[in-house]
Short mmCIF file of N, CA, C and O in Angstrom, two decimals:
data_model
loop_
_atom_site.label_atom_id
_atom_site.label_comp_id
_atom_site.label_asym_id
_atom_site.label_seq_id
_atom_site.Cartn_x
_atom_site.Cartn_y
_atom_site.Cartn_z
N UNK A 194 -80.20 -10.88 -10.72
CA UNK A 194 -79.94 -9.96 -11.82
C UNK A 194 -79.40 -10.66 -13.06
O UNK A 194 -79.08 -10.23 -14.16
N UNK A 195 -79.41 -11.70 -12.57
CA UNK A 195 -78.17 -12.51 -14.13
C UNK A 195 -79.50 -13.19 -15.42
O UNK A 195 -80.50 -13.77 -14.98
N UNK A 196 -79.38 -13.09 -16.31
CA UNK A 196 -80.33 -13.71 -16.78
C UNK A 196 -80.81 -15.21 -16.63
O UNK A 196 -79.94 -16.05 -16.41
N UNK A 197 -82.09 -15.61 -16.72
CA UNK A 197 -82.84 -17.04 -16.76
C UNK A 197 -83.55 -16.32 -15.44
O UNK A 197 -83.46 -15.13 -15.14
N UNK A 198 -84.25 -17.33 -14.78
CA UNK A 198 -85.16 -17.62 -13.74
C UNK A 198 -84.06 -17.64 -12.26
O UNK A 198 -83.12 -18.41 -12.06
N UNK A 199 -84.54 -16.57 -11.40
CA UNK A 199 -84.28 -16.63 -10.24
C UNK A 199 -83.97 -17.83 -9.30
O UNK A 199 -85.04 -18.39 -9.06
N UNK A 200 -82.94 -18.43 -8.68
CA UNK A 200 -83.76 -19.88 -8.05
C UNK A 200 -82.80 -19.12 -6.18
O UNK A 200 -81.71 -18.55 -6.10
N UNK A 201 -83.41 -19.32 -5.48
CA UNK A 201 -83.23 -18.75 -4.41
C UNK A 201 -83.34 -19.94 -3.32
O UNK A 201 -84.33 -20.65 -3.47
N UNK A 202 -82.53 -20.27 -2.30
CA UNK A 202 -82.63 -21.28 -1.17
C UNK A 202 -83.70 -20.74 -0.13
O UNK A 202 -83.98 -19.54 -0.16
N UNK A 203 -84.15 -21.36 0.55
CA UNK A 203 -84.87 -20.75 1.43
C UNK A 203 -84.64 -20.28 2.42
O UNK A 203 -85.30 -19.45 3.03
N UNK A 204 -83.44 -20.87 2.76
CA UNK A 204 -82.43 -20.19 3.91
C UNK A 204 -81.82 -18.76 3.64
O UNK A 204 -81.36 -18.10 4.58
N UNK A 205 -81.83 -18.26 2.25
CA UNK A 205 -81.17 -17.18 1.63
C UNK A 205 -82.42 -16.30 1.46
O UNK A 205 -82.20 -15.10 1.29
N UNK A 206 -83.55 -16.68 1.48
CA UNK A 206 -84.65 -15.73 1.52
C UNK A 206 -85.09 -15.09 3.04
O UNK A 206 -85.64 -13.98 3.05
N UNK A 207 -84.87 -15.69 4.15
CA UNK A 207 -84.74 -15.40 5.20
C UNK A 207 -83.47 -15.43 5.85
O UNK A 207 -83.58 -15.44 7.08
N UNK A 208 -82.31 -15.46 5.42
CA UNK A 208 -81.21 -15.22 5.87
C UNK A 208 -80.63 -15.95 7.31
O UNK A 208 -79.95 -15.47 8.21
N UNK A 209 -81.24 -17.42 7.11
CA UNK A 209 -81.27 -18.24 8.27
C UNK A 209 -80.33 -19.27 7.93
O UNK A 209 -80.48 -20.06 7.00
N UNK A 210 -78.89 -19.24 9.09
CA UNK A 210 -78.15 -19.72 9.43
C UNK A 210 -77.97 -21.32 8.63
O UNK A 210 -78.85 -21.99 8.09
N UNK A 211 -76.71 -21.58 8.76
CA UNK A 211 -76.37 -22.93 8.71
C UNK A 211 -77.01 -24.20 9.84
O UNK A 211 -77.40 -23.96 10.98
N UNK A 212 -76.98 -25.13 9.38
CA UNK A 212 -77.51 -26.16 10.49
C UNK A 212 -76.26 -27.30 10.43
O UNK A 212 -76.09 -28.37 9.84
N UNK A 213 -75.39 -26.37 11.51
CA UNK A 213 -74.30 -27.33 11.76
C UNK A 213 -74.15 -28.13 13.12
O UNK A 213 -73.18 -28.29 13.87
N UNK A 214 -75.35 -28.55 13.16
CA UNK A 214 -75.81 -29.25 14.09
C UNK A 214 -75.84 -31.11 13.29
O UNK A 214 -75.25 -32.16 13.56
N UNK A 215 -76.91 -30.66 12.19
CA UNK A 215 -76.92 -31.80 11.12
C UNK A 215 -75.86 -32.47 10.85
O UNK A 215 -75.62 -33.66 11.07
N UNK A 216 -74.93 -31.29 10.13
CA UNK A 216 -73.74 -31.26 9.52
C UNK A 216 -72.78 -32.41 10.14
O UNK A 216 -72.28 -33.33 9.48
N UNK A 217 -72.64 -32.22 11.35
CA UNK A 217 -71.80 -32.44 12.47
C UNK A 217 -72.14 -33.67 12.35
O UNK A 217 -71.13 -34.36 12.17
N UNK A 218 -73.18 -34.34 12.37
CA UNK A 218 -73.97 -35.55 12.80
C UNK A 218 -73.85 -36.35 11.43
O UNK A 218 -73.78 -37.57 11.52
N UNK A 219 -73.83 -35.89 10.47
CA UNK A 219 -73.86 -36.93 9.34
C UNK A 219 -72.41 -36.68 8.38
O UNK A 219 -71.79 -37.57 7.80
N UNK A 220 -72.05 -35.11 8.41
CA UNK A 220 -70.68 -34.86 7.27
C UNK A 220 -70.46 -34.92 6.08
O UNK A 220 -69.49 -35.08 5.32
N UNK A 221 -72.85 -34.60 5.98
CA UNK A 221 -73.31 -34.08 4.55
C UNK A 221 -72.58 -33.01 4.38
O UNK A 221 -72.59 -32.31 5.39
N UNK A 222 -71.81 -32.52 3.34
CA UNK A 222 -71.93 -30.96 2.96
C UNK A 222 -73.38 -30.43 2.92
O UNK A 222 -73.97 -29.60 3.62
N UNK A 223 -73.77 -31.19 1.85
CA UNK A 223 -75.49 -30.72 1.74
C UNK A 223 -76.34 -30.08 3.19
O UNK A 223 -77.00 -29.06 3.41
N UNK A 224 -75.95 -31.13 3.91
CA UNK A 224 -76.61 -30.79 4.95
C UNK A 224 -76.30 -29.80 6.01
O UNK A 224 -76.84 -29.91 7.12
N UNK A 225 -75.40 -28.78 5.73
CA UNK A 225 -75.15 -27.58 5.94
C UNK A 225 -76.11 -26.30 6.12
O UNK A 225 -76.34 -25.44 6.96
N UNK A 226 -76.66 -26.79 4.42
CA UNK A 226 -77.73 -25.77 3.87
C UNK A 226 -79.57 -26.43 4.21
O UNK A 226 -80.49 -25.62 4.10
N UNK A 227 -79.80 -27.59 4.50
CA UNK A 227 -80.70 -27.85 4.67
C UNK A 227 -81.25 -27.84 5.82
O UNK A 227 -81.94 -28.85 6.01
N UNK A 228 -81.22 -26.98 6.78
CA UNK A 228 -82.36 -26.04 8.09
C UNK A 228 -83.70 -26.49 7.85
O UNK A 228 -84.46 -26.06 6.98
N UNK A 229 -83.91 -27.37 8.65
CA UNK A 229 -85.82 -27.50 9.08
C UNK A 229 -86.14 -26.77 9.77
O UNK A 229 -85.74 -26.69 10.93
N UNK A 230 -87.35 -25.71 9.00
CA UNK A 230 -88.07 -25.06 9.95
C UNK A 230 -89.34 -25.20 10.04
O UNK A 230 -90.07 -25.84 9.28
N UNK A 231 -89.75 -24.37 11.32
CA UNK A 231 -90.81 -25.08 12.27
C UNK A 231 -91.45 -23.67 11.65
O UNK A 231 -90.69 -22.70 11.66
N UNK A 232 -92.59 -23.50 11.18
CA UNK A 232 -93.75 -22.72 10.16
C UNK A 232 -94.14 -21.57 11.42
O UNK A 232 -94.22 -20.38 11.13
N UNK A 233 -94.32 -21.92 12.46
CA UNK A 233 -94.14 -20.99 13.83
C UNK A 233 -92.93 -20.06 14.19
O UNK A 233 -92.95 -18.92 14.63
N UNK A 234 -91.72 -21.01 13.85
CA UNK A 234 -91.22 -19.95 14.37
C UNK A 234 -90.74 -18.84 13.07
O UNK A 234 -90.18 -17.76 13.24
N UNK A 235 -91.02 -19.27 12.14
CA UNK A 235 -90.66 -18.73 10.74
C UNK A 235 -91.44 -17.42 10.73
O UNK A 235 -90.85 -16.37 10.51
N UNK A 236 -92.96 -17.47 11.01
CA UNK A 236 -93.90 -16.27 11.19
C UNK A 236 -93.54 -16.01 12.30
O UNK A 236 -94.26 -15.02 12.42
N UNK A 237 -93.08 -16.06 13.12
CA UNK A 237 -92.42 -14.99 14.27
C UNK A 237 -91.58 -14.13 14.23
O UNK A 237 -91.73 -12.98 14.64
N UNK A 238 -90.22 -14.77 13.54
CA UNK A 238 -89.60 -13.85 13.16
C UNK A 238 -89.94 -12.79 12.12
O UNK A 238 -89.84 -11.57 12.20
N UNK A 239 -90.46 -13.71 10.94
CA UNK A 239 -91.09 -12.70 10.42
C UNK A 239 -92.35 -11.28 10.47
O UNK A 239 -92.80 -10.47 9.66
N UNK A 240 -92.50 -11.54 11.64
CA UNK A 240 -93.53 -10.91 12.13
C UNK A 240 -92.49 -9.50 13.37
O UNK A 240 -92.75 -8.61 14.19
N UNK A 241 -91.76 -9.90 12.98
CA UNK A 241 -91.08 -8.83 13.91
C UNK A 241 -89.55 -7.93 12.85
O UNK A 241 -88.33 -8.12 12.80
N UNK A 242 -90.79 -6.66 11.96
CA UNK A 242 -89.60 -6.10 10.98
C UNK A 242 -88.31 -6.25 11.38
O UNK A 242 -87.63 -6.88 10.58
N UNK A 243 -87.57 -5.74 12.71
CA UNK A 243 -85.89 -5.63 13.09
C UNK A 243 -85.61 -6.98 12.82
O UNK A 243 -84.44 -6.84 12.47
N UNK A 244 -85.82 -8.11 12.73
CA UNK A 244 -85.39 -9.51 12.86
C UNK A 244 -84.46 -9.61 11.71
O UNK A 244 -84.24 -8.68 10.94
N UNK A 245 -83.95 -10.71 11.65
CA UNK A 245 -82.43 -10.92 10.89
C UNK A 245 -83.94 -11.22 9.51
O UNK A 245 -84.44 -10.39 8.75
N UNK A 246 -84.26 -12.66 9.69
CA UNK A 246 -85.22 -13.03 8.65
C UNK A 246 -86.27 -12.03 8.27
O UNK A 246 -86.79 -12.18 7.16
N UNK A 247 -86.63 -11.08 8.96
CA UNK A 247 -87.51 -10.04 8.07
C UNK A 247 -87.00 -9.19 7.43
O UNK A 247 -87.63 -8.91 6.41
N UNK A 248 -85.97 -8.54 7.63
CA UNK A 248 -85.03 -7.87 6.99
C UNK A 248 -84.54 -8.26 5.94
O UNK A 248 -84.47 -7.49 4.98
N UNK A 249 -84.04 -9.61 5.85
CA UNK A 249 -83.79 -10.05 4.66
C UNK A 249 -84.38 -9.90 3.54
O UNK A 249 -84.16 -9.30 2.49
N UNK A 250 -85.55 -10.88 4.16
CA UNK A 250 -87.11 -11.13 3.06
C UNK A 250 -87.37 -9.93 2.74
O UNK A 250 -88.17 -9.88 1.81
N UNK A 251 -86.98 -8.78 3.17
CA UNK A 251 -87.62 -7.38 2.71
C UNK A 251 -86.94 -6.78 1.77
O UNK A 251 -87.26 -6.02 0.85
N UNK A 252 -85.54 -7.42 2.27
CA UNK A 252 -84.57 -6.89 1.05
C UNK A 252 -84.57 -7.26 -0.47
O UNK A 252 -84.46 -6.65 -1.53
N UNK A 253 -84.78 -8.76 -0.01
CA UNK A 253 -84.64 -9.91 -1.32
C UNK A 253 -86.32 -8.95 -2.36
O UNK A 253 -86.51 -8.18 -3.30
N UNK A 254 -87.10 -9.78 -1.31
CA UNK A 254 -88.63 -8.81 -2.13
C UNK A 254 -88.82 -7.66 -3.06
O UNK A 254 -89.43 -7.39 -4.10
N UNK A 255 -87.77 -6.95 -1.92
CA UNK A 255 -87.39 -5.41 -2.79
C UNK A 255 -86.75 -5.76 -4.29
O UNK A 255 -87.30 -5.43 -5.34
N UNK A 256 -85.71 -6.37 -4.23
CA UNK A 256 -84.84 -6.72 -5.56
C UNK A 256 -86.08 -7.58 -6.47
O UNK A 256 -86.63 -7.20 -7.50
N UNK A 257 -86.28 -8.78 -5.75
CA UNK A 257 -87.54 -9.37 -7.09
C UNK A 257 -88.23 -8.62 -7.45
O UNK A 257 -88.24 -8.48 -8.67
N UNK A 258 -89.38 -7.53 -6.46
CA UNK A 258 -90.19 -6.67 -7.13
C UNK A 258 -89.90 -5.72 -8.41
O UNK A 258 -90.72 -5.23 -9.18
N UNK A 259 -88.50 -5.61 -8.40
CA UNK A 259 -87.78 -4.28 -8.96
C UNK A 259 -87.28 -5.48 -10.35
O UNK A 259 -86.98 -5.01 -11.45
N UNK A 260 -87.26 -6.50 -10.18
CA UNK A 260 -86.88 -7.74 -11.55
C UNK A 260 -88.06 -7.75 -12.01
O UNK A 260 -87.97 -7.82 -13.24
N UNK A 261 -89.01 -7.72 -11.71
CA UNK A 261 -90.03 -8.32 -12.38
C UNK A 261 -91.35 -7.09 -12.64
O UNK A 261 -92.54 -7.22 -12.96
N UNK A 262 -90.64 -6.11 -12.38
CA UNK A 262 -91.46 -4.45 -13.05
C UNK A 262 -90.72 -4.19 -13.98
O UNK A 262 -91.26 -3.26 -14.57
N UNK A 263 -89.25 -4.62 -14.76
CA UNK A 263 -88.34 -4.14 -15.73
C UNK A 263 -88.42 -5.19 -16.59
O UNK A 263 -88.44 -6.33 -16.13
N UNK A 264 -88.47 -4.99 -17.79
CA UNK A 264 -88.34 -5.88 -18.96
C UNK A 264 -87.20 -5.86 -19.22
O UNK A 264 -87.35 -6.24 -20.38
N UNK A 265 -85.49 -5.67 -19.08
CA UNK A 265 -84.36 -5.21 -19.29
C UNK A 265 -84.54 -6.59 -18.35
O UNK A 265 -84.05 -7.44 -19.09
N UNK A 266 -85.00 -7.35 -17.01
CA UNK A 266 -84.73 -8.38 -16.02
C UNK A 266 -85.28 -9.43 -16.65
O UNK A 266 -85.15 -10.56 -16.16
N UNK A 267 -86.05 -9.20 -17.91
CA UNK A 267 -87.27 -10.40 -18.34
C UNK A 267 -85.47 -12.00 -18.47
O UNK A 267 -84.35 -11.64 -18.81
N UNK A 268 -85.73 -13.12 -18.20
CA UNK A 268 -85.39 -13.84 -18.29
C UNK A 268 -84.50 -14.68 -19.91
O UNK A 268 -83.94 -15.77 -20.08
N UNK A 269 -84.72 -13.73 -20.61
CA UNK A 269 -83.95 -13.55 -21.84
C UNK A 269 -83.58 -12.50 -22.46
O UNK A 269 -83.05 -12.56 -23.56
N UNK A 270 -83.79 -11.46 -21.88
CA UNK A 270 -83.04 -10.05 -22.22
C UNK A 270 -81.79 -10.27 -22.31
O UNK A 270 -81.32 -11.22 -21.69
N UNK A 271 -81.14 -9.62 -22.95
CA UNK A 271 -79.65 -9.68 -23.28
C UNK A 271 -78.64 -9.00 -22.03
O UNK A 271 -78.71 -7.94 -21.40
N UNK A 272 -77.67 -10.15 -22.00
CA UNK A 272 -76.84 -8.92 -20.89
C UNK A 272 -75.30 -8.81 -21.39
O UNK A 272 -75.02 -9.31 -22.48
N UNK A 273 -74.32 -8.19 -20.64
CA UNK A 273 -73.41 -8.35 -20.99
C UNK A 273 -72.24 -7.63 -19.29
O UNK A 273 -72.59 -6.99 -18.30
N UNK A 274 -71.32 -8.00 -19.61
CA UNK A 274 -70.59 -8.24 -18.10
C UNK A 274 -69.82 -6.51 -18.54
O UNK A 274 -69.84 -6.10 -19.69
N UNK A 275 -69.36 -5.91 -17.65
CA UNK A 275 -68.98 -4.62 -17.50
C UNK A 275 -67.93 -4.84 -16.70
O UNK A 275 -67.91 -5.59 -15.73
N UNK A 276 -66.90 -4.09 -17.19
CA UNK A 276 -65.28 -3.91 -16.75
C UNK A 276 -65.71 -3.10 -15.29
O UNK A 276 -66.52 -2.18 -15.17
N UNK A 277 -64.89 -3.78 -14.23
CA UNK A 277 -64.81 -3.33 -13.21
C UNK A 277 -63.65 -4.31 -12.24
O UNK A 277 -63.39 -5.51 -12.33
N UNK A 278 -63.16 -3.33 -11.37
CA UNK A 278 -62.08 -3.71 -10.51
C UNK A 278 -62.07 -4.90 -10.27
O UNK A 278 -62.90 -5.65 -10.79
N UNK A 279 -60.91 -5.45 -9.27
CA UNK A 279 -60.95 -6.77 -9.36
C UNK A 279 -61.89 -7.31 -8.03
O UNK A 279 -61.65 -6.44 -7.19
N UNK A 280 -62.78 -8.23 -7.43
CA UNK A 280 -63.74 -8.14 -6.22
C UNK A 280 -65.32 -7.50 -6.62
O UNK A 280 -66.19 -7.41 -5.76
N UNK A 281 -65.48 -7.21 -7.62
CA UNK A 281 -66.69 -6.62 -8.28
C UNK A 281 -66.82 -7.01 -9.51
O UNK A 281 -65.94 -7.05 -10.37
N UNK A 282 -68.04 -7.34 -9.61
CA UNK A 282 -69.02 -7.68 -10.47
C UNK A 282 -70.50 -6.85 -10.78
O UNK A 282 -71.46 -6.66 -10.03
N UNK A 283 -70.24 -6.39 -12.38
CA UNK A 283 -70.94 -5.38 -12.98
C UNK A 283 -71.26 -6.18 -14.17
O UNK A 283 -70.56 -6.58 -15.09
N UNK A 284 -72.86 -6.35 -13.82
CA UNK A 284 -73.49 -6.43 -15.67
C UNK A 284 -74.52 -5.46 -15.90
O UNK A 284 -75.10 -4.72 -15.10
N UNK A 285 -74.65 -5.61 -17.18
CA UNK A 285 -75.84 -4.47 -17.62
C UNK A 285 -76.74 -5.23 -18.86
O UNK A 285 -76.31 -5.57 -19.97
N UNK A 286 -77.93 -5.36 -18.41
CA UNK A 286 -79.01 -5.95 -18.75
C UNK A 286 -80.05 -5.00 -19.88
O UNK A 286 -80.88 -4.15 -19.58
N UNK A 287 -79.74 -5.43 -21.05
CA UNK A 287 -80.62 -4.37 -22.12
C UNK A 287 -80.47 -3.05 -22.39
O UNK A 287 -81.40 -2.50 -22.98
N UNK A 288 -79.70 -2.54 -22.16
CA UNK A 288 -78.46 -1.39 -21.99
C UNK A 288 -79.99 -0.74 -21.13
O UNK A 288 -80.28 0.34 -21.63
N UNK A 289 -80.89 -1.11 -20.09
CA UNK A 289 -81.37 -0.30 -19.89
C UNK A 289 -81.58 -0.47 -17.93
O UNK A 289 -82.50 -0.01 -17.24
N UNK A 290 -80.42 -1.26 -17.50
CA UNK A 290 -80.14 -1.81 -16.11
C UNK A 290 -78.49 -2.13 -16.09
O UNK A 290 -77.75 -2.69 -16.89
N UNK A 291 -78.29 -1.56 -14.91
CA UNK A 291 -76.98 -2.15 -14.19
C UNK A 291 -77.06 -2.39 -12.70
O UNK A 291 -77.49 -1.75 -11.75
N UNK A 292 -76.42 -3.64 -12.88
CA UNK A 292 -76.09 -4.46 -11.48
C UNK A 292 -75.04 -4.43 -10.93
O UNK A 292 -74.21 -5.15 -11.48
N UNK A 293 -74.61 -3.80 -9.89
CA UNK A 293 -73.04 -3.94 -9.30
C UNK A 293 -72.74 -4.66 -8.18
O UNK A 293 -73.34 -3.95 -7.38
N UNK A 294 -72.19 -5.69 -7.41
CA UNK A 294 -71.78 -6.11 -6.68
C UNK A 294 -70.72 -6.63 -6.23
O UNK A 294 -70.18 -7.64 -6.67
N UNK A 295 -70.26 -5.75 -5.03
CA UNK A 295 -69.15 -5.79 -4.63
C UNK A 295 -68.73 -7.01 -4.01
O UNK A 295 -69.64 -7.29 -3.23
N UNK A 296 -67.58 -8.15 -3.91
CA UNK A 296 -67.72 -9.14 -3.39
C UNK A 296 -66.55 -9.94 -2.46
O UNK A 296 -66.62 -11.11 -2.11
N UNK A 297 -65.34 -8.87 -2.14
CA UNK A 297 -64.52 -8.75 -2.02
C UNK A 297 -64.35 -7.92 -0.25
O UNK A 297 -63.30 -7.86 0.38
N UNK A 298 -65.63 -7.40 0.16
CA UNK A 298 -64.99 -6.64 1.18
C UNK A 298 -64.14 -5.29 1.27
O UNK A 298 -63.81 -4.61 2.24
N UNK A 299 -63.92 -5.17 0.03
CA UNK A 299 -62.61 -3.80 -0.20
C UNK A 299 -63.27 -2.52 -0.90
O UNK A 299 -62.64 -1.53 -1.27
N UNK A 300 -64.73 -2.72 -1.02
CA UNK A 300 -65.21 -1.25 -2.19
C UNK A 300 -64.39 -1.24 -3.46
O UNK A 300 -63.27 -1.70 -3.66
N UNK A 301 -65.14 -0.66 -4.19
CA UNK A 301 -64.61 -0.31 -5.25
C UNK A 301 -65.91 0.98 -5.91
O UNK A 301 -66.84 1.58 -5.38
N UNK A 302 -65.23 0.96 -7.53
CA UNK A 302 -66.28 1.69 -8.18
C UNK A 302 -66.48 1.07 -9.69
O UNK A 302 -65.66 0.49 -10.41
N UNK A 303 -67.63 1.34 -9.88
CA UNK A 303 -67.76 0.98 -11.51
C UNK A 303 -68.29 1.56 -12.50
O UNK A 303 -69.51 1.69 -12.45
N UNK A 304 -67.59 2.07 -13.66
CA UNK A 304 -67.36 2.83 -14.67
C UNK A 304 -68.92 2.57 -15.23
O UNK A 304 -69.31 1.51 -15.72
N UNK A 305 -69.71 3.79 -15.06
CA UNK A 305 -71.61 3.17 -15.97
C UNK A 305 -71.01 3.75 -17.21
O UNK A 305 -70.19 4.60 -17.56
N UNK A 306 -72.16 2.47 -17.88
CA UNK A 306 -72.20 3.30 -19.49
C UNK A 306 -72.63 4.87 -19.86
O UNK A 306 -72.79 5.37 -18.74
N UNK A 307 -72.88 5.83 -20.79
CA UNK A 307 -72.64 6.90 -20.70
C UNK A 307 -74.64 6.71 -20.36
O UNK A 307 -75.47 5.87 -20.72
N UNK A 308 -74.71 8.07 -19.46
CA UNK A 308 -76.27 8.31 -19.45
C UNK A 308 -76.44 8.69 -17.99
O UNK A 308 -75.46 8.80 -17.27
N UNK A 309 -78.07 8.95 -17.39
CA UNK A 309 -78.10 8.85 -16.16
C UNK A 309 -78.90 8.01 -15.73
O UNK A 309 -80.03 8.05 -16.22
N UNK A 310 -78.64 7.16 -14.88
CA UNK A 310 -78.60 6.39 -13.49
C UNK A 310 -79.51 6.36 -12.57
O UNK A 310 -79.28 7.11 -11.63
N UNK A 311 -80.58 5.68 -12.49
CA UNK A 311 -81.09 6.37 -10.99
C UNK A 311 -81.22 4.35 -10.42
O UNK A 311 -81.64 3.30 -10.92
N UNK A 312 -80.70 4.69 -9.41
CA UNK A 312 -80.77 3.35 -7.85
C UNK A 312 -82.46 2.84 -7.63
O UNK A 312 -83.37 3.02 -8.43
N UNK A 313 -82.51 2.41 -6.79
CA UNK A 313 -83.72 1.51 -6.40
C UNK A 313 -84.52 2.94 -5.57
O UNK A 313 -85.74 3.12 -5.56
N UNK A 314 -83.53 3.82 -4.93
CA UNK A 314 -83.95 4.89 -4.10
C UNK A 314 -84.11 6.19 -4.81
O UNK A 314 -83.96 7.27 -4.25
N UNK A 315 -84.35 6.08 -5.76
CA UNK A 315 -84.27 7.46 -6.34
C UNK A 315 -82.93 7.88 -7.43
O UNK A 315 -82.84 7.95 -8.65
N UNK A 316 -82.27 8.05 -6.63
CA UNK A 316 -81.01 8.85 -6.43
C UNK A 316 -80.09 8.52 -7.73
O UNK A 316 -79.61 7.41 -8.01
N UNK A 317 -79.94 9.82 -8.53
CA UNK A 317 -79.33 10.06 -9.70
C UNK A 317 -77.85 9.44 -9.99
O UNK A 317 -77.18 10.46 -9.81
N UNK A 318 -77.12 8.65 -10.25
CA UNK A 318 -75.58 8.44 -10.94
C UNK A 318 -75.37 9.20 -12.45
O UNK A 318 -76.27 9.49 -13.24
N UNK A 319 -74.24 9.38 -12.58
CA UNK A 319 -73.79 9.60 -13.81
C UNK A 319 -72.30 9.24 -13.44
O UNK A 319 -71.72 9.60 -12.42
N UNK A 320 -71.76 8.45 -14.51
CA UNK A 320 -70.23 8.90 -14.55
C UNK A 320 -69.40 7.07 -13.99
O UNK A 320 -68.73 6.27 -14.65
N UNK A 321 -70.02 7.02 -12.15
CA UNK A 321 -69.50 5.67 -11.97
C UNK A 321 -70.77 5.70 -10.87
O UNK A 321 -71.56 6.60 -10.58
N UNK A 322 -70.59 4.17 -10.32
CA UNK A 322 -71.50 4.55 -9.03
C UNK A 322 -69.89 3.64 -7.86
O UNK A 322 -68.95 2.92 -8.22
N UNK A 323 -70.34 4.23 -6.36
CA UNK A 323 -69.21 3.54 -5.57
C UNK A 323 -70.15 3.27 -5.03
O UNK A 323 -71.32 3.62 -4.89
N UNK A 324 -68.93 1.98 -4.47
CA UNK A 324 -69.63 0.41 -3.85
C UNK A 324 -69.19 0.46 -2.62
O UNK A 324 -68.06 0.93 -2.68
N UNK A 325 -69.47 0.23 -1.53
CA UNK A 325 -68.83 0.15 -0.13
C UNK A 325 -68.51 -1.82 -0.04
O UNK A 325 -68.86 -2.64 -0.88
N UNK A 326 -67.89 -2.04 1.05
CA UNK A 326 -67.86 -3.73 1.01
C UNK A 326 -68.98 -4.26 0.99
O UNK A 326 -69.84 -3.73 1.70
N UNK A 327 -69.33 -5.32 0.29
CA UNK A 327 -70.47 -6.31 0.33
C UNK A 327 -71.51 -5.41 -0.74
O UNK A 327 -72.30 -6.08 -1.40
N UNK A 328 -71.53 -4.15 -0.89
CA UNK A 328 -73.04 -3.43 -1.70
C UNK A 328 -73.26 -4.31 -2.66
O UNK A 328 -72.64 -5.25 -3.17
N UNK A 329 -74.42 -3.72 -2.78
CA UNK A 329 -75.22 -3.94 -4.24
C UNK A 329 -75.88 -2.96 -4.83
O UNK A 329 -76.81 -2.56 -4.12
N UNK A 330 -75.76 -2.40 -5.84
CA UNK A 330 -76.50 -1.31 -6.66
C UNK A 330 -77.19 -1.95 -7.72
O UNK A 330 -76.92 -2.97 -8.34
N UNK A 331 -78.18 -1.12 -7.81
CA UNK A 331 -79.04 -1.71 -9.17
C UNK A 331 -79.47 -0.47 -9.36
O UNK A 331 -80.10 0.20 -8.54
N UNK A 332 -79.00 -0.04 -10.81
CA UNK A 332 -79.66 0.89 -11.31
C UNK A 332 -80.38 0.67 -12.44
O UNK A 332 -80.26 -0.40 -13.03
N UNK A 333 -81.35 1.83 -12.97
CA UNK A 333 -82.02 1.81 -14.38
C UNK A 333 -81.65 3.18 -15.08
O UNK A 333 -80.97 4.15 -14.75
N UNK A 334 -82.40 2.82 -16.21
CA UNK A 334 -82.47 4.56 -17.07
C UNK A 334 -83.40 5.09 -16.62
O UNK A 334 -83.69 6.23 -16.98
#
């Protein structure tokens, strides 16, 4: 949601674990995040919606698809950061998107600019939207 170009790990697109196996063995930090995977078992999991890695990828997909149908996400649109509690993070992208994410574990809520709101699901805001621990909201006009 932040402006420039998306850059995403590949481990964060499928939501696949640390390799502290590596880690252990050499006492790269780096090598924490760098998981070799085997192209088999990658389409397996992915091939099975409930899986940790398909779920993810479905989630993430969802959010890129929804960046890259809005010109308010285009990679130089203007943004600007929005007052919100402390553990949350709120920007709003072309006054015609807001991003909320909670990051703290504790919920909160965040004050939208004046107008109405609608989520990735439909579903109308006005006023604030609430965050449970970990959420993410993305709304438009």
């Amino acid at each position: 949601s932040l402006p420039g170009v998306p850059l995403l790990y590949l481990n964060s697109l499928f939501a696949v674990g640390h390799d502290t196996d590596t880690y252990a063995a050499t006492r790269h930090g780096r090598d924490l995040n760098r998981m070799r995977h085997r192209r088999a078992d990658l389409d397996a999991a992915l091939a099975d919606p409930g899986s940790r890695p398909a779920r993810a990828w479905a989630g993430l997909r969802r959010l890129l698809d929804a960046r890259r149908a809005d010109a308010a996400f285009h990679p130089a649109a203007p943004a600007r950061v929005l007052g919100a509690p402390v553990g949350v993070f709120a920007l709003e992208r072309s006054e015609r998107a807001v991003v909320a994410v909670e990051l703290a574990g504790r919920g909160g809520e965040v004050a939208l600019p004046p107008g109405r709101w609608v989520d990735l699901d439909g579903r109308a805001q006005e006023g604030a939207v609430a965050l449970g621990a970990y959420d993410v909201s993305w709304l438009r006009r």
